[in-house]
PDB file of C-alpha atoms in Angstrom:
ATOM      1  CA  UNK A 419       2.683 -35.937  -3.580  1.00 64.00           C
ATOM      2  CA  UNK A 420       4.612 -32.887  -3.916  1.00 70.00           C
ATOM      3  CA  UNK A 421       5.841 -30.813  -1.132  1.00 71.00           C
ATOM      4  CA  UNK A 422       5.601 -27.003  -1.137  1.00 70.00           C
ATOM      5  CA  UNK A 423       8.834 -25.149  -0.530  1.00 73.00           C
ATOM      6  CA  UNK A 424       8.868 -23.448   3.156  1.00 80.00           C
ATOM      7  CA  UNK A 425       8.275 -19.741   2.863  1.00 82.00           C
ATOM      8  CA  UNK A 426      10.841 -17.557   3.065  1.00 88.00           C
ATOM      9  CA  UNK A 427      11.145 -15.834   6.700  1.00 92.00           C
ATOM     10  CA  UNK A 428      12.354 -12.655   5.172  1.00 93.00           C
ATOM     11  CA  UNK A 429      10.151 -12.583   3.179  1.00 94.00           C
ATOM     12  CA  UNK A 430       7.239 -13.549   4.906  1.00 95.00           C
ATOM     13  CA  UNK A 431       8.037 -10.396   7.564  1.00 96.00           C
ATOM     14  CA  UNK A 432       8.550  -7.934   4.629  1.00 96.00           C
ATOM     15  CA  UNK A 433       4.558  -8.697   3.807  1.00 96.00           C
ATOM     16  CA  UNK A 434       3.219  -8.593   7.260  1.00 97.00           C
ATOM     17  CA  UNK A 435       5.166  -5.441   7.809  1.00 97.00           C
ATOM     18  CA  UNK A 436       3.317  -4.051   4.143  1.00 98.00           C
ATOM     19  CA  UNK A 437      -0.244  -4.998   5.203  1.00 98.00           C
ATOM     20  CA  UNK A 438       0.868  -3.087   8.459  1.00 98.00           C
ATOM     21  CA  UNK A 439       2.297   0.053   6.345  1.00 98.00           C
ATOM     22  CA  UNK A 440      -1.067  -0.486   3.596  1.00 98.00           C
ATOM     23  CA  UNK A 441      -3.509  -0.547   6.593  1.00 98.00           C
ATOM     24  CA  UNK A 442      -1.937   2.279   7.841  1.00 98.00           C
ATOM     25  CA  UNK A 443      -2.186   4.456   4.244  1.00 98.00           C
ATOM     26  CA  UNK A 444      -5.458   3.237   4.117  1.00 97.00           C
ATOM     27  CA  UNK A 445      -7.280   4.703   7.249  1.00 97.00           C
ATOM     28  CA  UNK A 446      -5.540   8.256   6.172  1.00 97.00           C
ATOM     29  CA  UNK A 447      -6.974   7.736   2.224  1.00 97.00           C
ATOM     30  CA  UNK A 448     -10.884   6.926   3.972  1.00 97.00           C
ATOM     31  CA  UNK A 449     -10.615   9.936   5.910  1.00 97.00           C
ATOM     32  CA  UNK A 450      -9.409  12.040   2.918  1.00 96.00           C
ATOM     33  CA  UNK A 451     -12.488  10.345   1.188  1.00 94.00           C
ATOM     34  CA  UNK A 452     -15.092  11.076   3.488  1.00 94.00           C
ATOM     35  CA  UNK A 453     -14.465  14.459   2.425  1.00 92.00           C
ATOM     36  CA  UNK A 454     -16.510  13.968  -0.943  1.00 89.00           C
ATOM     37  CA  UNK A 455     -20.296  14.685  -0.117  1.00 84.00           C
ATOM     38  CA  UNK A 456     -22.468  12.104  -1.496  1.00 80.00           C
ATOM     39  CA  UNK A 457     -26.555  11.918  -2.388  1.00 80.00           C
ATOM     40  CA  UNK A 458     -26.832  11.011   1.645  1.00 86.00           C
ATOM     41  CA  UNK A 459     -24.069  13.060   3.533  1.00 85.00           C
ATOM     42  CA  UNK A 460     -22.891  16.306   2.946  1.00 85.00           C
ATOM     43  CA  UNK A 461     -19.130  15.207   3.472  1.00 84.00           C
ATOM     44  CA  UNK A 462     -16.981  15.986   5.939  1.00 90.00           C
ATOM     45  CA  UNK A 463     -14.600  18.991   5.974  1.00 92.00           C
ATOM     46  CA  UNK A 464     -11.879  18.843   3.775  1.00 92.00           C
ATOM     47  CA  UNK A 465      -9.633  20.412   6.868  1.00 94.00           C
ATOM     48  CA  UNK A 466     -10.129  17.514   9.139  1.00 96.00           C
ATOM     49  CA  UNK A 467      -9.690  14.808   5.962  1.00 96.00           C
ATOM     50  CA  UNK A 468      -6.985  16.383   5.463  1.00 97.00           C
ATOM     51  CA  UNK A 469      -5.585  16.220   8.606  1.00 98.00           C
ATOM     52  CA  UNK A 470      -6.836  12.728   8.705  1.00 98.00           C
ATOM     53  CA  UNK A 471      -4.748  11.614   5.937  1.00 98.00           C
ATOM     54  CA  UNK A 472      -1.382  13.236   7.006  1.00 98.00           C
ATOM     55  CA  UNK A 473      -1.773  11.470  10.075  1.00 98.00           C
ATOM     56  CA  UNK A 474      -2.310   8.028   7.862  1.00 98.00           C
ATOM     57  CA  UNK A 475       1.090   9.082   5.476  1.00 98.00           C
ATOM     58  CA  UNK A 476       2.926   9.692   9.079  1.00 98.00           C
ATOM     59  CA  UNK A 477       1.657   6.575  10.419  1.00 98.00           C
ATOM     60  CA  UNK A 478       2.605   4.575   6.896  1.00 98.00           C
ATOM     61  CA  UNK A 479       6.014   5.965   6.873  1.00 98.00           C
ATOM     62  CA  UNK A 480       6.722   4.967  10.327  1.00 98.00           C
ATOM     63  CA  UNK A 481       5.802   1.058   9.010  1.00 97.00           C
ATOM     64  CA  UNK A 482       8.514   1.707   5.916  1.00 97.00           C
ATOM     65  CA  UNK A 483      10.865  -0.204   8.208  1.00 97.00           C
ATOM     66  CA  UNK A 484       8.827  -3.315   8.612  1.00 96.00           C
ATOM     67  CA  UNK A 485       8.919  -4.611   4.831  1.00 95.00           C
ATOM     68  CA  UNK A 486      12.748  -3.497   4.457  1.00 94.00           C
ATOM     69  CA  UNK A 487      14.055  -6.362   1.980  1.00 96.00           C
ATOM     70  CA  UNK A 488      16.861  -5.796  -0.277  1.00 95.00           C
ATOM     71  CA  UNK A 489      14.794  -7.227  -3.320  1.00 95.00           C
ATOM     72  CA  UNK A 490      12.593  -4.586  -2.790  1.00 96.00           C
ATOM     73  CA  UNK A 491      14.739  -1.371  -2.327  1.00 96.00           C
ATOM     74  CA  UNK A 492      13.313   0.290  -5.854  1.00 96.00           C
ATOM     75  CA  UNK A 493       9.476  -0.308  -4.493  1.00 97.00           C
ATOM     76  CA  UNK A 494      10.078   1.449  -1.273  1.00 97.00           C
ATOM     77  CA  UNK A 495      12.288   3.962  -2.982  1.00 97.00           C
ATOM     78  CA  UNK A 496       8.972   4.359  -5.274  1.00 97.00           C
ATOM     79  CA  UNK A 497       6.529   4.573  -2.200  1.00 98.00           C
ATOM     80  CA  UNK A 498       8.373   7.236  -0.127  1.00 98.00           C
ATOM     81  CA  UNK A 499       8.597   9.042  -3.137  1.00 98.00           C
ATOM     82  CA  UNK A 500       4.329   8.732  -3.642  1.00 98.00           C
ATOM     83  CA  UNK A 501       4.316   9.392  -0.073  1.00 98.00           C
ATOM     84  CA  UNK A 502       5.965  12.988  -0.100  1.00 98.00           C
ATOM     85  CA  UNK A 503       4.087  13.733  -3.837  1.00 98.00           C
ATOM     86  CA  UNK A 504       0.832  12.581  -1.813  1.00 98.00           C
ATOM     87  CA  UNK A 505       2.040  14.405   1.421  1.00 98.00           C
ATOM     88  CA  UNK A 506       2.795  18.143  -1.025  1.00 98.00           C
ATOM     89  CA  UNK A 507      -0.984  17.882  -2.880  1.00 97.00           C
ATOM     90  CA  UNK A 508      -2.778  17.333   0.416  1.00 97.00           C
ATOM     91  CA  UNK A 509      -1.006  20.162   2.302  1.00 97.00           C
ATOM     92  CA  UNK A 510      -2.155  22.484  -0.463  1.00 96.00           C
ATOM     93  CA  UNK A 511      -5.539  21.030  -1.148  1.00 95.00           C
ATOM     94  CA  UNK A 512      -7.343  23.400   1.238  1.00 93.00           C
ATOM     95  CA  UNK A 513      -5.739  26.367  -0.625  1.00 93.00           C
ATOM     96  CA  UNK A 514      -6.452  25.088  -4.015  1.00 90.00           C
ATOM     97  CA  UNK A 515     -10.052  23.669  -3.736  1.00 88.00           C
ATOM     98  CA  UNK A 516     -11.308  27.019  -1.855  1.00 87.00           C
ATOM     99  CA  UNK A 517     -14.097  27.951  -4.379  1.00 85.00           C
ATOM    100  CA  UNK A 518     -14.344  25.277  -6.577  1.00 83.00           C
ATOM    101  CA  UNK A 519     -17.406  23.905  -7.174  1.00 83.00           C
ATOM    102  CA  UNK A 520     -18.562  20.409  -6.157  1.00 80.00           C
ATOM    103  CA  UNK A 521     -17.095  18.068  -9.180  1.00 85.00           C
ATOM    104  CA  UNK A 522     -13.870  20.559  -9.317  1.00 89.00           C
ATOM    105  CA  UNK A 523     -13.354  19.918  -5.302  1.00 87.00           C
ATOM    106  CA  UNK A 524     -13.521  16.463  -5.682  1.00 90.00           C
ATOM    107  CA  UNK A 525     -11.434  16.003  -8.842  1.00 93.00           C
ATOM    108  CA  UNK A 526      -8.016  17.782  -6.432  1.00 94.00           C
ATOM    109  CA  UNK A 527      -9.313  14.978  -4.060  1.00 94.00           C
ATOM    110  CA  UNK A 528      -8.825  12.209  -6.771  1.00 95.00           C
ATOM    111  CA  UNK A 529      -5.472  13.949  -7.509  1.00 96.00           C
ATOM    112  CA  UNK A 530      -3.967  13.824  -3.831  1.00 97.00           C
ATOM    113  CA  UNK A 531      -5.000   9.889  -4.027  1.00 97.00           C
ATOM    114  CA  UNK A 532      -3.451   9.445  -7.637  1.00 97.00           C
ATOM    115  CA  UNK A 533      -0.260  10.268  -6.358  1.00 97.00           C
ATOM    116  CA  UNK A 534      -0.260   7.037  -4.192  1.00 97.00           C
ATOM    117  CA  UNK A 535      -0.313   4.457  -7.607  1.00 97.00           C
ATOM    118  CA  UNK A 536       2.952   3.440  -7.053  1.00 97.00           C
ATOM    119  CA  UNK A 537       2.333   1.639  -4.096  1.00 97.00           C
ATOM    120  CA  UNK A 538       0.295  -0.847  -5.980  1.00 96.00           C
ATOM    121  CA  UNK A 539       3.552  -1.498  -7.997  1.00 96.00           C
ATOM    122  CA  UNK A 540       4.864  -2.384  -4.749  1.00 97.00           C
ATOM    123  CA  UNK A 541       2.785  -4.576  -3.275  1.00 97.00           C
ATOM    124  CA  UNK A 542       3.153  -6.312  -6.408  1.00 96.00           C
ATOM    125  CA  UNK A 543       6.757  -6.862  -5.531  1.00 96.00           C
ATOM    126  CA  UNK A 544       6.163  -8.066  -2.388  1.00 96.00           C
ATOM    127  CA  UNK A 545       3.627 -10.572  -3.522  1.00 95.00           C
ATOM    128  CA  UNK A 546       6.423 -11.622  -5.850  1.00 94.00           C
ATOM    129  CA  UNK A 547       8.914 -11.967  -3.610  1.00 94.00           C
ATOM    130  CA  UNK A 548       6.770 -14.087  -1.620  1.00 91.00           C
ATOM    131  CA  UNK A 549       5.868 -16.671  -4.223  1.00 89.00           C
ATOM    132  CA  UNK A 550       9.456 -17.055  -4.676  1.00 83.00           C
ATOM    133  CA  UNK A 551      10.330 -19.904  -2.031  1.00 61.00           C
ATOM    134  CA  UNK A 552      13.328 -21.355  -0.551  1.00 53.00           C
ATOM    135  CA  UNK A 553      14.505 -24.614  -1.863  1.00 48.00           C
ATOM    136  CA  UNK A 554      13.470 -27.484   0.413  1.00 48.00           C
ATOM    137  CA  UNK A 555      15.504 -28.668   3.263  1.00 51.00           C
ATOM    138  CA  UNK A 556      19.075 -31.019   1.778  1.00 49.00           C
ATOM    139  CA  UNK A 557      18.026 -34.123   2.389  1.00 48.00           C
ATOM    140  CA  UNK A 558      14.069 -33.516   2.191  1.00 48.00           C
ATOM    141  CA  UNK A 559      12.550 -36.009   0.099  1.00 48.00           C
ATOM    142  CA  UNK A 560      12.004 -34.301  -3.562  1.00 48.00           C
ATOM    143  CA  UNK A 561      10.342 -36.988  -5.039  1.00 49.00           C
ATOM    144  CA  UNK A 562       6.562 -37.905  -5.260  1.00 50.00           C
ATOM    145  CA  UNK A 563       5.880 -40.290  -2.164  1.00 48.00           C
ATOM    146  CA  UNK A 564       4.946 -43.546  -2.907  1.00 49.00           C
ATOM    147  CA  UNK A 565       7.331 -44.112  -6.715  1.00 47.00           C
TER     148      UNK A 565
END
């Protein structure tokens, strides 16, 4: 049998602190969605999704810290920088929907929520950096038991 390499510890904290920082961005993208009326619901008002969703980017940033790795400095370089792009389209989305028609409305929504692709390039990089293991233990038997 082959042992698996223990998980990194660093690394291992830099993804529990991203599912903390992604659950985070997503409760402020659901409220941002329940804007969009459907067959069934009308939709909610684009003010309080709005509102909604800054309060998920404020909450997301404030996770940033808890996936800090060095190995993955350019993805949270690339995430702050979604974050603020996000942050500017939603702040003028009232403004800039205001008499647009249903499909028009809800293609400034899509925009707003475009602007947060990069952070599926990062948690790309953190699933990376958690397949990468540390070597076993020195001394730690390396060999297939039993040969």
């Amino acid at each position: 049998m082959w042992r698996r390499p223990r998980p990194d510890p660093a690394a291992e904290a830099a993804w529990a602190g991203f599912l903390g920082f992604a659950r985070a961005l997503d409760e402020g993208s659901r409220a941002l969605l329940a804007t969009v009326p459907s067959a069934r619901r009308p939709g909610a008002p684009l003010e309080a999704g709005v509102a909604g969703f800054l309060a998920g980017l404020d909450a997301a940033r404030a996770e940033l810290p808890a996936w800090d790795h060095p190995a993955l400095a350019d993805a949270r370089a690339a995430t702050v920088a979604a974050l603020d792009a996000a942050e500017r389209r939603a702040r003028d989305l009232p403004a800039a929907s205001a008499g647009l028609e249903f499909e028009h409305r809800n293609e400034r929504v899509a925009e707003v929520l475009d602007e947060l692709l990069p952070v599926q390039a990062a948690e790309q990089a953190v699933r990376a950096l958690r397949r990468r293991r540390q070597p076993a233990r020195a001394g730690g038997r390396q060999t297939r038991q039993g040969r």
